[in-house]
């Protein structure tokens, strides 16, 4: 059953810290009318050394790129990395964080009834913090192929994290839940594997990881990139290419990754059990990824940005 997510009381909106309940955009804004916003979600780790944001620079760059793709040009004009980091630091300081949380950062098109355009329209940045709960089971997810195909790059590019495009993910996830599964696998129009409703996908064959390439209508996930770098550290080969659905059926291991999916083994696809029930490579990657996220790894210290 769906459980309510706890949202922390202080948010950042329109340049200041305000109560979360007052941080609202207008019903006449392009954000509401057309889904014209872009967003990202990243973990804020709380440990004895302090509070840290994970791969802040990569998240900022993806927001900049998403706005560039859809034409929300005011974001790059009004915001730079230092201002972005300050806003996040302020909201982290304003809330009493005792454990790791997720920060959802959105650039909303806030202009009122501007018509269907993006350039020059007013934007506002919001940040709220909420509990870092996984969106799929962490010990073996059961998934199905989605009846809904991934929106192709020539309609709404997946590499732009545009809120309106997430109706595609909602359709796919709801179809999976209605059918008794944890999530689904999106295929493109030709039947190649893209990703899950809100996570990237890898398969394991021998000592090699395979994942859909950047031209496979995927979101270029920051954890996907982290795992590619991590796999190389662990002497695993990584191949980015087109992948057929039936390759997943015969893989030794399949796993999903993302901020809210973490690294999650996928143990059943379309009624088929994957591999032989043992997931050594996924488990190794999951453990290393967790250490990197929480800043307890010797590797990748550059991925942590201090926020207090
Ligand atoms: N694909 C989609 C469609 C997503 O929504 C997400 C979650 N943001 C991901 C992949 C994983 O991206 P990341 O690793 O940056 O969280």
mmCIF file of N, CA and C in Angstrom, residues 41 92 112 280:
data_model
loop_
_atom_site.group_PDB
_atom_site.id
_atom_site.type_symbol
_atom_site.label_atom_id
_atom_site.label_comp_id
_atom_site.label_asym_id
_atom_site.label_seq_id
_atom_site.Cartn_x
_atom_site.Cartn_y
_atom_site.Cartn_z
ATOM 1 N N UNK A 41 16.602 15.173 -8.571
ATOM 2 C CA UNK A 41 16.532 14.707 -7.176
ATOM 3 C C UNK A 41 17.911 14.194 -6.803
ATOM 4 N N UNK A 92 19.136 23.159 3.594
ATOM 5 C CA UNK A 92 19.654 22.091 4.466
ATOM 6 C C UNK A 92 19.807 22.627 5.893
ATOM 7 N N UNK A 112 2.532 33.650 -16.157
ATOM 8 C CA UNK A 112 1.097 33.345 -16.204
ATOM 9 C C UNK A 112 0.575 33.414 -17.640
ATOM 10 N N UNK A 280 25.975 -11.895 -7.519
ATOM 11 C CA UNK A 280 27.212 -11.408 -6.877
ATOM 12 C C UNK A 280 27.678 -10.049 -7.386
#
